[in-house]
CSV table of C-alpha atoms in Angstrom, one decimal:
chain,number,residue,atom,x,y,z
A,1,UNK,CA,57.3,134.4,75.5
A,2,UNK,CA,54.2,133.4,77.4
A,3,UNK,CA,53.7,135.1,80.6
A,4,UNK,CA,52.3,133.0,83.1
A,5,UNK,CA,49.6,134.5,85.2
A,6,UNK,CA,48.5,133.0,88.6
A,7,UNK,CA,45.4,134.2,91.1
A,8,UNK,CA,45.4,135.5,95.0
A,9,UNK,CA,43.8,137.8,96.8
A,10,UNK,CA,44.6,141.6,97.3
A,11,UNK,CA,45.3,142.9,100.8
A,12,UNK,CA,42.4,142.9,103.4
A,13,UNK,CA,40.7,146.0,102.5
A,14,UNK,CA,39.9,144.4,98.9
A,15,UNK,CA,39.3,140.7,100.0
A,16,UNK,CA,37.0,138.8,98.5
A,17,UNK,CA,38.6,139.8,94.8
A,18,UNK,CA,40.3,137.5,92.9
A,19,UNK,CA,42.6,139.1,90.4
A,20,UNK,CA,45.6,137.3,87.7
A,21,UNK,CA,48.8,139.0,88.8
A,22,UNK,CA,51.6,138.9,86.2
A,23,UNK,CA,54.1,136.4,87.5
A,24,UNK,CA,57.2,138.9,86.3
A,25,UNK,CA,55.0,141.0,89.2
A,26,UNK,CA,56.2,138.9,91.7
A,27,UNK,CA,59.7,139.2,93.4
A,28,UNK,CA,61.7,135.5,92.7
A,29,UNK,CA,62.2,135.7,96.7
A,30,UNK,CA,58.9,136.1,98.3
A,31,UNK,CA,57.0,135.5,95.8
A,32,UNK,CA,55.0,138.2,96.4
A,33,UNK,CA,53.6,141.6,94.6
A,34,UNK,CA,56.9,143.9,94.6
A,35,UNK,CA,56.3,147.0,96.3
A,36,UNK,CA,59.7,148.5,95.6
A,37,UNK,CA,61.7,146.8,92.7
A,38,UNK,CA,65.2,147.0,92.1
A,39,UNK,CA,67.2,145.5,89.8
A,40,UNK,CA,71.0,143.9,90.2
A,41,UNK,CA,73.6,144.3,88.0
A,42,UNK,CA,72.7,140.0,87.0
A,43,UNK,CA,69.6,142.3,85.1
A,44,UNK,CA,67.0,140.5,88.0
A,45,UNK,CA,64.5,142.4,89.9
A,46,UNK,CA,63.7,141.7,93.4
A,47,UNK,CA,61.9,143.3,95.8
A,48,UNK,CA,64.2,145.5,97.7
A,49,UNK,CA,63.4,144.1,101.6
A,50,UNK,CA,64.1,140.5,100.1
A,51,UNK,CA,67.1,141.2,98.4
A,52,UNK,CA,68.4,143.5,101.0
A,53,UNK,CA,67.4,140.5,103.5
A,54,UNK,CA,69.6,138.2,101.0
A,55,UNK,CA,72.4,140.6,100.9
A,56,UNK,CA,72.6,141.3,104.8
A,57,UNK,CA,72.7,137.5,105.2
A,58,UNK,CA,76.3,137.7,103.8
A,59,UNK,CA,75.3,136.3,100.0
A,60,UNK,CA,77.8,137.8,97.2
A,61,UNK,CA,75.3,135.8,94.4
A,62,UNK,CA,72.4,136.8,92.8
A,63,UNK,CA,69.2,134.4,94.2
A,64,UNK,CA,68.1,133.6,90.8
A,65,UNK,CA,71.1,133.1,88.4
A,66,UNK,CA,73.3,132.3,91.4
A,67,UNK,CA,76.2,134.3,89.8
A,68,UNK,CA,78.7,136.1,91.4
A,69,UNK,CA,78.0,139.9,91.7
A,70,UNK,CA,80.5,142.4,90.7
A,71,UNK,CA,78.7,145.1,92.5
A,72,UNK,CA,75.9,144.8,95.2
A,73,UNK,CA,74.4,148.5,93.7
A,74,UNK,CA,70.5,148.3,93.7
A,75,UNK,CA,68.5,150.2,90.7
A,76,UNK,CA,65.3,150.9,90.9
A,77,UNK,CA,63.3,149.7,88.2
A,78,UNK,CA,61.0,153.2,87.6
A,79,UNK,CA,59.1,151.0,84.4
A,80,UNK,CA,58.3,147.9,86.5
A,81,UNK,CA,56.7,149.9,89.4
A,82,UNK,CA,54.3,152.1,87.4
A,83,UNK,CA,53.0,149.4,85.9
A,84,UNK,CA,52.5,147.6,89.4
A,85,UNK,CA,50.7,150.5,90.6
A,86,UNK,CA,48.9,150.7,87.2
A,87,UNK,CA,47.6,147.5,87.6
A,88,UNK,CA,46.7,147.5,91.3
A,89,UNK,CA,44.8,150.6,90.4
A,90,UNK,CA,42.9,148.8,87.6
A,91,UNK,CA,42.5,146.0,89.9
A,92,UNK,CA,41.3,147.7,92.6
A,93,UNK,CA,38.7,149.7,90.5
A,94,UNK,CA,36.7,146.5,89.2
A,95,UNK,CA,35.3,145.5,92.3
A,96,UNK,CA,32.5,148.5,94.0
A,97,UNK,CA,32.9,146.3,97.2
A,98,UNK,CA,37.1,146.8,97.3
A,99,UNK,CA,37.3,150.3,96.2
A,100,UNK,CA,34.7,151.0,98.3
A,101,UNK,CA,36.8,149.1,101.1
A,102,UNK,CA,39.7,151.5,100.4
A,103,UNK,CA,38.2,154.6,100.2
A,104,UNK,CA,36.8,153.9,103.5
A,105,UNK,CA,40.2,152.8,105.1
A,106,UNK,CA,41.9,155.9,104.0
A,107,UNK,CA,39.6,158.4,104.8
A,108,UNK,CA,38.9,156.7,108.4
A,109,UNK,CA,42.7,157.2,109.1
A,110,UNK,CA,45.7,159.2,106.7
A,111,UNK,CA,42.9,160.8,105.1
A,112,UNK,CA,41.3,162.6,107.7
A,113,UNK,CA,44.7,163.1,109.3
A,114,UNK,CA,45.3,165.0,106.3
A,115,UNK,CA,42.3,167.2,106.8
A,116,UNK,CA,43.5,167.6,110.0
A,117,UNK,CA,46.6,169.3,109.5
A,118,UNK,CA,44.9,171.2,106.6
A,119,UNK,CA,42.2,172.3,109.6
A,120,UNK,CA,43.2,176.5,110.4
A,121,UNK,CA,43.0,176.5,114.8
A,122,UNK,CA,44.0,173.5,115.3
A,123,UNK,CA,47.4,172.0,116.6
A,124,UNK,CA,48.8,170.3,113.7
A,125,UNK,CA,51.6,168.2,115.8
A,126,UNK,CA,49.3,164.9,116.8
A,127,UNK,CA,47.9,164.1,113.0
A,128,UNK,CA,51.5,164.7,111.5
A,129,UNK,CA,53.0,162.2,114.4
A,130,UNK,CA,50.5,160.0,113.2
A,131,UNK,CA,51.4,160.9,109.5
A,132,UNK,CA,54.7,159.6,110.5
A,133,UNK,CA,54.5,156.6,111.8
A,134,UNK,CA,51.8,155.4,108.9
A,135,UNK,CA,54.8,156.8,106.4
A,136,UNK,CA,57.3,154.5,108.4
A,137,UNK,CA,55.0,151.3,108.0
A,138,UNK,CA,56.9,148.8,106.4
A,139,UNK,CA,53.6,147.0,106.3
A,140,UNK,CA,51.5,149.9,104.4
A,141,UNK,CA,51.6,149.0,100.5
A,142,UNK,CA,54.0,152.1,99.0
A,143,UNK,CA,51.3,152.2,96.6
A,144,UNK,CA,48.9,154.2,98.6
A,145,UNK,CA,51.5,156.2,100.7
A,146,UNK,CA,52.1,157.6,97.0
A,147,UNK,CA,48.3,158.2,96.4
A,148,UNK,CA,48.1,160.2,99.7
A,149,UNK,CA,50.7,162.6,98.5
A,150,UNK,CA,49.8,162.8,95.2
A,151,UNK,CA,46.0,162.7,95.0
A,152,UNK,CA,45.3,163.2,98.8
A,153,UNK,CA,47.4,166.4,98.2
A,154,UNK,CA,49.3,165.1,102.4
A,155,UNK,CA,52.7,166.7,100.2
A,156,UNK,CA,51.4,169.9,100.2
A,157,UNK,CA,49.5,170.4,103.2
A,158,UNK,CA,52.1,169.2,105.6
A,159,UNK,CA,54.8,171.8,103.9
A,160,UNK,CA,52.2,174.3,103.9
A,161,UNK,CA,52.8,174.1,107.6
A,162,UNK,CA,56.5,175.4,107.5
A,163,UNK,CA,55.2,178.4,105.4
A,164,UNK,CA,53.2,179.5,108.4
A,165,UNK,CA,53.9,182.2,110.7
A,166,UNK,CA,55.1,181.8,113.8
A,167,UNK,CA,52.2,182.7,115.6
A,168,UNK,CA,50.3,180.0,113.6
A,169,UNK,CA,52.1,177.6,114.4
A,170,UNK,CA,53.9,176.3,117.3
A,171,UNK,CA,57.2,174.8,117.6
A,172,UNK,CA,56.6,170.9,117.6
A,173,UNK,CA,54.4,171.6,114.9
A,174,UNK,CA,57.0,172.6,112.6
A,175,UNK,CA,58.6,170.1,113.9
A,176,UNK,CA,56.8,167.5,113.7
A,177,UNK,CA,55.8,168.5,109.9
A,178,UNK,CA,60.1,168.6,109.5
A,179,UNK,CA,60.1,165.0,110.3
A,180,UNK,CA,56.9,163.5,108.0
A,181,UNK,CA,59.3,165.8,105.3
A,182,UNK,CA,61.8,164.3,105.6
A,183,UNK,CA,60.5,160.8,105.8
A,184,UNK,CA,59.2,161.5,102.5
A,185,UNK,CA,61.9,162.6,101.1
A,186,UNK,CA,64.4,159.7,102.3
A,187,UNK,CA,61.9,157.0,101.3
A,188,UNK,CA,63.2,155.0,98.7
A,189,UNK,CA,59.2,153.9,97.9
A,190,UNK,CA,58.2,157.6,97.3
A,191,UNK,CA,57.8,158.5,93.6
A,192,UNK,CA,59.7,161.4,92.5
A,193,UNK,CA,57.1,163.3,91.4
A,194,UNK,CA,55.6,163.7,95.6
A,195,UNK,CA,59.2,164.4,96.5
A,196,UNK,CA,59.3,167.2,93.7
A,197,UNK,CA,56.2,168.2,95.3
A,198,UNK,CA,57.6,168.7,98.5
A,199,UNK,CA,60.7,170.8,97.1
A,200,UNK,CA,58.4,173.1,95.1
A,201,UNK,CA,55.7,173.9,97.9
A,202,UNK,CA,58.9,174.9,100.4
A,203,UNK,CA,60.1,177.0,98.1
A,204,UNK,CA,57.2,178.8,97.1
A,205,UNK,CA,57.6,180.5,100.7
A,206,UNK,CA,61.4,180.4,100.7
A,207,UNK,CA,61.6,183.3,103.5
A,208,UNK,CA,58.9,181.5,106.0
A,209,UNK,CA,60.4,178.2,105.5
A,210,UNK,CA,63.7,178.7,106.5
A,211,UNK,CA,62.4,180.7,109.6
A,212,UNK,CA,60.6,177.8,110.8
A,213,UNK,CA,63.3,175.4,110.2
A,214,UNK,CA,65.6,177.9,112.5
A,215,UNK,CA,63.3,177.6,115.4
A,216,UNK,CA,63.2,173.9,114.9
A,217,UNK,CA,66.8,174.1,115.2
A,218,UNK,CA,66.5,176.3,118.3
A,219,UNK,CA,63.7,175.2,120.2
A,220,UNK,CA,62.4,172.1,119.4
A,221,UNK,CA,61.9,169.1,121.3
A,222,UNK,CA,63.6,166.3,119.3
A,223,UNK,CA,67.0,166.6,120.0
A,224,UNK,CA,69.5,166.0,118.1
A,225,UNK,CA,67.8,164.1,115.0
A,226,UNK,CA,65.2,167.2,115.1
A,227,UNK,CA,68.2,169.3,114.0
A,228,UNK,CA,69.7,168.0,111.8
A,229,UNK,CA,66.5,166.7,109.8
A,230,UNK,CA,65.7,170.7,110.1
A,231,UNK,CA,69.7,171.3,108.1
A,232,UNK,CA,68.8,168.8,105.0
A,233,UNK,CA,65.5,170.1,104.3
A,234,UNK,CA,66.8,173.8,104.8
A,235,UNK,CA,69.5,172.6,102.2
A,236,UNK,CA,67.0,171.1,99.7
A,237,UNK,CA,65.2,174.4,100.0
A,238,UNK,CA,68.1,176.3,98.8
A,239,UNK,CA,68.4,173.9,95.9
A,240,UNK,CA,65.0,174.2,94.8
A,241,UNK,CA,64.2,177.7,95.6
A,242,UNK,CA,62.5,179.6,92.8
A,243,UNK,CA,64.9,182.6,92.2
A,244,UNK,CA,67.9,184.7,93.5
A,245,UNK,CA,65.6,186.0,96.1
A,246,UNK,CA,64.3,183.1,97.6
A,247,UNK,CA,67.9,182.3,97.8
A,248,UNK,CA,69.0,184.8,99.0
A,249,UNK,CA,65.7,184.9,101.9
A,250,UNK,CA,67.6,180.7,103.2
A,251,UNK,CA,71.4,181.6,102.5
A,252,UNK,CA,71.1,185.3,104.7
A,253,UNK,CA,69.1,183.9,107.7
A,254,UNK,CA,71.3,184.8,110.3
A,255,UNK,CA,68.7,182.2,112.8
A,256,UNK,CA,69.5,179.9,110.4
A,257,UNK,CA,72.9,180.3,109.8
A,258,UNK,CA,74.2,180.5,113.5
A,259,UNK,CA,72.0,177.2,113.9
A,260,UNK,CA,74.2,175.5,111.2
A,261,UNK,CA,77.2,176.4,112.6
A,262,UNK,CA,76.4,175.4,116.3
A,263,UNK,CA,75.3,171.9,114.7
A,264,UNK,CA,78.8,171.5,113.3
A,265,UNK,CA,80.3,171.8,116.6
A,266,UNK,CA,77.8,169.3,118.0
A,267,UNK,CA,79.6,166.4,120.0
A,268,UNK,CA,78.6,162.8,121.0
A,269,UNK,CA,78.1,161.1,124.5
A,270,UNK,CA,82.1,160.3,124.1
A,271,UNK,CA,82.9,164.3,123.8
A,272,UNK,CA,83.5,163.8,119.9
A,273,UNK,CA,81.9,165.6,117.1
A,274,UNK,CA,78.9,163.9,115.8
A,275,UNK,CA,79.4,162.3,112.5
A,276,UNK,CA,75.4,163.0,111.7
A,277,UNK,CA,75.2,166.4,112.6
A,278,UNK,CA,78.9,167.7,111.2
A,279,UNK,CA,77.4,166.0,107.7
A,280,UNK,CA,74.6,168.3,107.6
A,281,UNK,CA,75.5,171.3,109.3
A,282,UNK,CA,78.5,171.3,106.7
A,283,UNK,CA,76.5,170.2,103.7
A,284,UNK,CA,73.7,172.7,104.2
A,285,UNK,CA,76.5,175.7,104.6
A,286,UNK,CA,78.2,174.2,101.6
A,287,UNK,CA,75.4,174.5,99.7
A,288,UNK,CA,75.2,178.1,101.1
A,289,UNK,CA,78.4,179.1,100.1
A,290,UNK,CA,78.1,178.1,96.2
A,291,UNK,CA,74.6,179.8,95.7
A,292,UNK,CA,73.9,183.0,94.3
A,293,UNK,CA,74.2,184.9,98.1
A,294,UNK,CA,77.2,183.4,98.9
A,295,UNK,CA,79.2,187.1,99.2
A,296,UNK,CA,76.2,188.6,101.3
A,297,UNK,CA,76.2,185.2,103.7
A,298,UNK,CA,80.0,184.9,104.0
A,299,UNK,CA,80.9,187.5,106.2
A,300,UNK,CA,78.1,186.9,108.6
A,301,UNK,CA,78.9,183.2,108.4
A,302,UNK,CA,82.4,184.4,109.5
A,303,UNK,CA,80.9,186.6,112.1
A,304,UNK,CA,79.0,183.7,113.9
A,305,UNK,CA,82.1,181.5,113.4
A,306,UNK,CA,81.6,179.4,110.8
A,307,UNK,CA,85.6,179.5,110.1
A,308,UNK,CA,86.6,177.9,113.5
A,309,UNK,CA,83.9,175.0,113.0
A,310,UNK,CA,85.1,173.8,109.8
A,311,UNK,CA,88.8,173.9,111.3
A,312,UNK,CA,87.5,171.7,114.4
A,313,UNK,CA,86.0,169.2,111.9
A,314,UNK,CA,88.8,169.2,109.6
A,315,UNK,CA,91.0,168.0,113.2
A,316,UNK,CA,88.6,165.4,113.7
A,317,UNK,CA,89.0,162.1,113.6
A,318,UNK,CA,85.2,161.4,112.8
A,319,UNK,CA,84.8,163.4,110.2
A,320,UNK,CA,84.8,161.6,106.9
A,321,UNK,CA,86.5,162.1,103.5
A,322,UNK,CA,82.8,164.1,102.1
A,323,UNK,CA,82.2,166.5,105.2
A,324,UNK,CA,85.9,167.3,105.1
A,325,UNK,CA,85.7,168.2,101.5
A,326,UNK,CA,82.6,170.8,102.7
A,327,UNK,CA,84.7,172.2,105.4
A,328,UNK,CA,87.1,172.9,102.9
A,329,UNK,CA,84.2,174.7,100.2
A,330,UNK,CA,83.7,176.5,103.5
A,331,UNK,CA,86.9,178.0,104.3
A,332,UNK,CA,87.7,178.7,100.5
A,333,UNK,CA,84.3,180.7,100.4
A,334,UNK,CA,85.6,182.6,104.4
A,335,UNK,CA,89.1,183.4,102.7
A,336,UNK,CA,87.0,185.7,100.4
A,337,UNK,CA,86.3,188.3,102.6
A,338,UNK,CA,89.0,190.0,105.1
A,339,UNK,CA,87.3,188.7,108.3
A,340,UNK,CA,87.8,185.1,107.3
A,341,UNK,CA,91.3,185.3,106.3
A,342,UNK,CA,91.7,186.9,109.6
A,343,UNK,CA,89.7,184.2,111.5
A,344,UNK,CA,92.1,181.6,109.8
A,345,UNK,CA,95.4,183.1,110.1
A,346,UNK,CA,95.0,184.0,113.7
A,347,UNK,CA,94.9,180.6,114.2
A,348,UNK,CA,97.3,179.4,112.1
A,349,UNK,CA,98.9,177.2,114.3
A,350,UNK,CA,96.3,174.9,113.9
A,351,UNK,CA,94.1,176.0,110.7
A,352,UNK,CA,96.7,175.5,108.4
A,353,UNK,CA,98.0,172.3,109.3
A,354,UNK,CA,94.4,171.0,109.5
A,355,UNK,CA,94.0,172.0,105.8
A,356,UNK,CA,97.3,170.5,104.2
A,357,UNK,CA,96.3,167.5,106.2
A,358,UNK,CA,93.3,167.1,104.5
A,359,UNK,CA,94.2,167.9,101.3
A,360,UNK,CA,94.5,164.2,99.6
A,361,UNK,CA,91.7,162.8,102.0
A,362,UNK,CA,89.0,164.9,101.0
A,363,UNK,CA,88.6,163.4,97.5
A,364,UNK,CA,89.1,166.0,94.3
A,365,UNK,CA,87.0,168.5,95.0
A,366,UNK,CA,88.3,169.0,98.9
A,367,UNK,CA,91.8,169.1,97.6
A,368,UNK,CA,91.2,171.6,95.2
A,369,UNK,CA,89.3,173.4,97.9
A,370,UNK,CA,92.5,173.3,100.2
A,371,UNK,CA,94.9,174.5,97.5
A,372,UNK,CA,92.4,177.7,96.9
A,373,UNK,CA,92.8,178.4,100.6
A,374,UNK,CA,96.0,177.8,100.6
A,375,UNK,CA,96.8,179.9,97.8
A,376,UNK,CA,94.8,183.2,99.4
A,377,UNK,CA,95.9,183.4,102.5
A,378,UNK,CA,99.8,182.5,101.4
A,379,UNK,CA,100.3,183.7,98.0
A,380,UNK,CA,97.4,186.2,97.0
A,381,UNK,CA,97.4,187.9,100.6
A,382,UNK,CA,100.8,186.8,101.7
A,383,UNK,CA,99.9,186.0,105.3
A,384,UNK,CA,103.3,185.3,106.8
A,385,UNK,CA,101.6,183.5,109.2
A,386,UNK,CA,100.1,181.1,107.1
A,387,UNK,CA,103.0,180.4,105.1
A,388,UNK,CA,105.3,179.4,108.2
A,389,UNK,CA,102.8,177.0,109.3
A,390,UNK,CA,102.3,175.5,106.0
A,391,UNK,CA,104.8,172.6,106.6
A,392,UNK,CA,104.2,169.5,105.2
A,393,UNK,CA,102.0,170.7,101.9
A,394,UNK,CA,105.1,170.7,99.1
A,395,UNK,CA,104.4,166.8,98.7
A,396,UNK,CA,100.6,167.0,98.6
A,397,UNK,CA,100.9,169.5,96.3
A,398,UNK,CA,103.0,167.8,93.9
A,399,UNK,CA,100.6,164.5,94.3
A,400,UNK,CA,97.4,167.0,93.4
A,401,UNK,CA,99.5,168.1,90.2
A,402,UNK,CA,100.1,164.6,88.9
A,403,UNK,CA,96.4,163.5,90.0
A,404,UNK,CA,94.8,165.3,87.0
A,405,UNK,CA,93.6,168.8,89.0
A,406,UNK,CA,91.9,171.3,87.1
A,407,UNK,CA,93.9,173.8,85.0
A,408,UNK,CA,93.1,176.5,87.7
A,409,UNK,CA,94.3,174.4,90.7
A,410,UNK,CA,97.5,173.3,88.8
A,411,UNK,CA,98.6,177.1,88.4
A,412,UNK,CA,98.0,177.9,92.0
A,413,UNK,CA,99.7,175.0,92.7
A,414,UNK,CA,102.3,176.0,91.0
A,415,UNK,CA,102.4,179.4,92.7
A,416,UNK,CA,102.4,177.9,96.2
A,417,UNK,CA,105.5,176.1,95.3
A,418,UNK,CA,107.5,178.6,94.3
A,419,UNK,CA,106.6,179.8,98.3
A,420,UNK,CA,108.6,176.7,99.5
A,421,UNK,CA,111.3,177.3,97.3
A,422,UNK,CA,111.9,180.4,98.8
A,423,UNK,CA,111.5,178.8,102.1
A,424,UNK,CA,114.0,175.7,101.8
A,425,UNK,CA,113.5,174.9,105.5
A,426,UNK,CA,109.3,174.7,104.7
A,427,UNK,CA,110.2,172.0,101.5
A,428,UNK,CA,112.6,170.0,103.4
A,429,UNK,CA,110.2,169.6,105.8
A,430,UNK,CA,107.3,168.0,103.5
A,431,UNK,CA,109.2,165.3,103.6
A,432,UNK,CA,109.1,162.3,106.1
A,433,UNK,CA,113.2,161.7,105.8
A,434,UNK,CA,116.3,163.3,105.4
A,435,UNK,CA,117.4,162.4,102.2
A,436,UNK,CA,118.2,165.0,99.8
A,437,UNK,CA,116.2,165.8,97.0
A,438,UNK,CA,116.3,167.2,93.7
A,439,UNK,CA,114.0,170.4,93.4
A,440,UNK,CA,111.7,170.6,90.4
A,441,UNK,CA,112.3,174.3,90.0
C-alpha cells in the first residue's frame, strides 16, 4: 500500500518549516495531526475531540465506514501516538530556527514555572495555578505537556511538594500541587509512564504525603472539589506505596482517616449526599480496608464513625450501584472488630435493612460483601438484634446462590438461611405476598 504524504506547517512556534505528515497521521474528521487517537470498534482511529464531537451529536455510525457501532467504547491507540510524537520530535529537530522557537516558548513560560516550584523560599501556589491551567489547554499540543513531565522533570517537582513539611509549605500550596496531580493523572493525553511517575514520587514519602493531603482536606480553600481531588490521590498513594510501611504510614492517619469519613457524609445544596464526594471518600476507605493495615485502621475507622457513614450512604438514594458496593467492603471490614459490630447492631433498626437492601444492587462483589456482614453479626456473633431486623434477605439470598457467588459466600449463605428457618415469621416475610411456599430445607 502506498501511503500518501501531504505538506503543512507545524504550529507557530515552528513556522516557516514545511514537513510531509503521513496521511494515516491525520484524523478522517479534522483532518488534522491527532493529538490523542482512539480507535472504534469499526478498527478507525480518530482523534478523540472529533469523534467525541461526532458522538455527542447523537451519531450511532462510525464517520468513515458509516457502519453501525455495537459499542461507542474508545481505545487508545498507544502504537499510533508514539510514533506521532516520534515524528513531531524528528520534525521538530531539523529546523535550528523551530527548535530554537520551542525551546524558547517553554522555558519563557511551563519551564520556568517549573523552576519555580522547584525554587526552596518561595510560595509554590501561583506557578502550580499556572501549571494548571497550561495542563487544562485543550489548545496546548499533548505532545509537549508530556515532554514537561517527562524531560522537564514538572511530575516530580510538583509531588515533591506534598512530601514537604508543613512548615515548608502552606496550605494552598499543597493544594494547589493536589490539583495539577490530579489533572495529570485524569488526562487521557498523559502517557503512562508521567502518571507512573507521579505514583512513584508520592510514595517515596508515603508518611508526608498523606499528611499534606489531610490538611488539604481540612483547611484548604477549594471547597468541595479540593477534597475530594485530595481522597483519589491519597487512594492512588496507598496503591502505589512501596511497602507495608508506607501503607501502613496512609491507611493509620487518623487526620486522614476522619477526613474520609466526614467527606462521605458530605451533602449537596438540596440536603442530599454528594454523589462525588461519597465516591471517593468510600473508595479511598475501601481501599484502606483491603491493604495490608486494614486490622490496625479498622477500629479507629470505627472510632471516628466510619460504620454510620457507610449505613447513611447505603439509605441513599444518590448513591450508586459502585459506592454502595464500597460501603459494603466497609462494613464487612467494621464487623471485624467488636466496636464495629457494636456500632451496627445498635442501630439495627436501620443498618440492617439498609444492607439486605443493597445486596442485589451493588453488583457481585457488594453482594457478597452484604452476606459477610450479614453472616457476622447474625450467625458467627449471633446478635439477636440483627437477626430480627433482617426481614426481607431470605429471597436475596436465594437469588445470590443461583447467581454463581463464590464458594465461600454460598456456605454462609447457606448458614444465614438456616436463621430464617428457625425464624418462620422472618422467611415469610421475604416475601412480597402471602402465598405459601415450599421451604428448601
Amino acid at each position: 500500500m502506498v501511503r500518501k504524504e501531504t505538506a503543512m506547517r507545524l504550529a507557530p512556534q515552528h513556522q516557516g518549516l514545511e514537513v510531509k505528515i503521513p496521511s494515516f497521521f491525520r484524523c478522517p474528521i479534522s483532518l488534522d495531526v491527532m493529538r490523542s487517537p482512539v480507535s472504534l470498534c469499526t478498527g478507525v482511529t480518530y482523534d478523540r475531540a472529533s469523534i467525541q464531537r461526532w458522538l455527542d451529536s447523537g451519531n450511532t455510525t462510525c464517520p468513515a465506514t458509516m457502519l453501525p457501532l455495537r459499542s461507542t467504547d474508545l481505545v487508545p491507540n498507544l502504537t499510533l501516538r508514539s510514533l506521532i510524537a516520534h515524528w513531531a520530535a524528528s520534525a521538530a529537530s531539523c529546523s535550528p530556527t523551530a527548535a530554537a522557537g520551542a525551546s524558547s516558548a517553554r522555558t519563557s513560560s511551563p519551564a520556568s514555572l517549573v523552576r519555580q516550584v522547584a525554587s526552596a523560599g518561595v510560595d509554590p501556589s501561583p506557578a502550580l495555578r499556572e501549571l494548571a491551567a497550561y495542563l487544562s489547554d485543550d489548545d496546548v499540543d499533548d505532545f509537549e505537556k508530556n515532554a514537561l513531565l517527562g524531560a522537564g522533570r514538572a511530575a516530580e517537582t510538583v509531588a515533591s511538594v506534598l512530601r514537604r513539611r508543613a512548615e515548608e509549605t502552606s496550605v494552598d500550596g499543597a493544594e494547589a500541587a493536589t490539583r495539577v496531580l490530579v489533572k495529570i493523572l485524569a488526562s487521557d493525553g498523559i502517557d503512562d509512564t508521567n502518571k507512573k511517575r507521579v505514583a512513584t514520587n508520592l510514595a517515596a514519602d508515603a508518611a508526608a504525603c498523606a499528611a499534606s493531603l489531610a490538611r488539604v482536606m481540612q483547611r484548604g480553600s477549594g471547597g468541595l472539589e479540593a477534597r475530594v481531588d485530595a481522597a483519589r490521590l491519597a487512594e492512588l498513594l496507598l496503591a502505589n506505596a512501596a511497602d507495608e510501611a508506607a501503607k501502613a504510614a496512609v491507611a493509620e492517619s487518623s487526620e486522614l482517616l476522619a477526613e474520609l469519613v466526614r467527606l462521605v457524609g458530605t451533602v449537596d445544596e438540596k440536603g442530599a449526599l454528594d454523589r462525588n464526594a461519597v465516591d471517593a471518600g468510600l473508595s479511598c476507605l475501601a481501599a484502606i480496608c483491603e491493604s495490608g493495615s486494614r486490622r490496625a485502621a479498622r477500629g479507629e475507622m470505627v472510632r471516628l464513625g466510619a460504620v454510620p457513614a457507610a449505613v447513611r450512604a447505603l439509605r441513599a438514594t444518590t448513591t450508586g450501584p459502585g459506592a454502595s458496593a464500597k460501603a459494603l467492603r466497609v462494613l464487612e471490614s467494621a464487623v471485624g472488630c467488636a466496636e464495629g459490630r457494636a456500632a451496627l447492631c445498635g442501630d439495627a433498626e436501620d443498618a440492617i435493612p439498609a444492607v439486605v437492601g443493597r445486596m442485589m444492587k451493588a453488583g457481585r462483589d457488594g453482594a457478597e460483601a452484604a452476606v459477610a456482614v450479614l453472616w457476622a453479626v447474625c450467625h458467627r456473633y449471633r446478635d439477636r438484634r440483627a437477626a430480627a431486623a433482617a426481614e426481607g434477605g431470605l429471597t436475596r439470598l436465594l437469588l445470590l446462590m443461583q447467581s454463581g457467588c463464590s464458594p465461600a459466600a454460598r456456605q454462609m449463605a447457606l448458614e444465614l438461611l438456616k436463621i430464617y428457618r428457625v425464624n418462620a415469621k422472618s422467611c415469610l416475610a421475604g416475601y412480597d405476598s402471602k402465598t405459601t411456599h415450599i421451604m428448601p430445607f
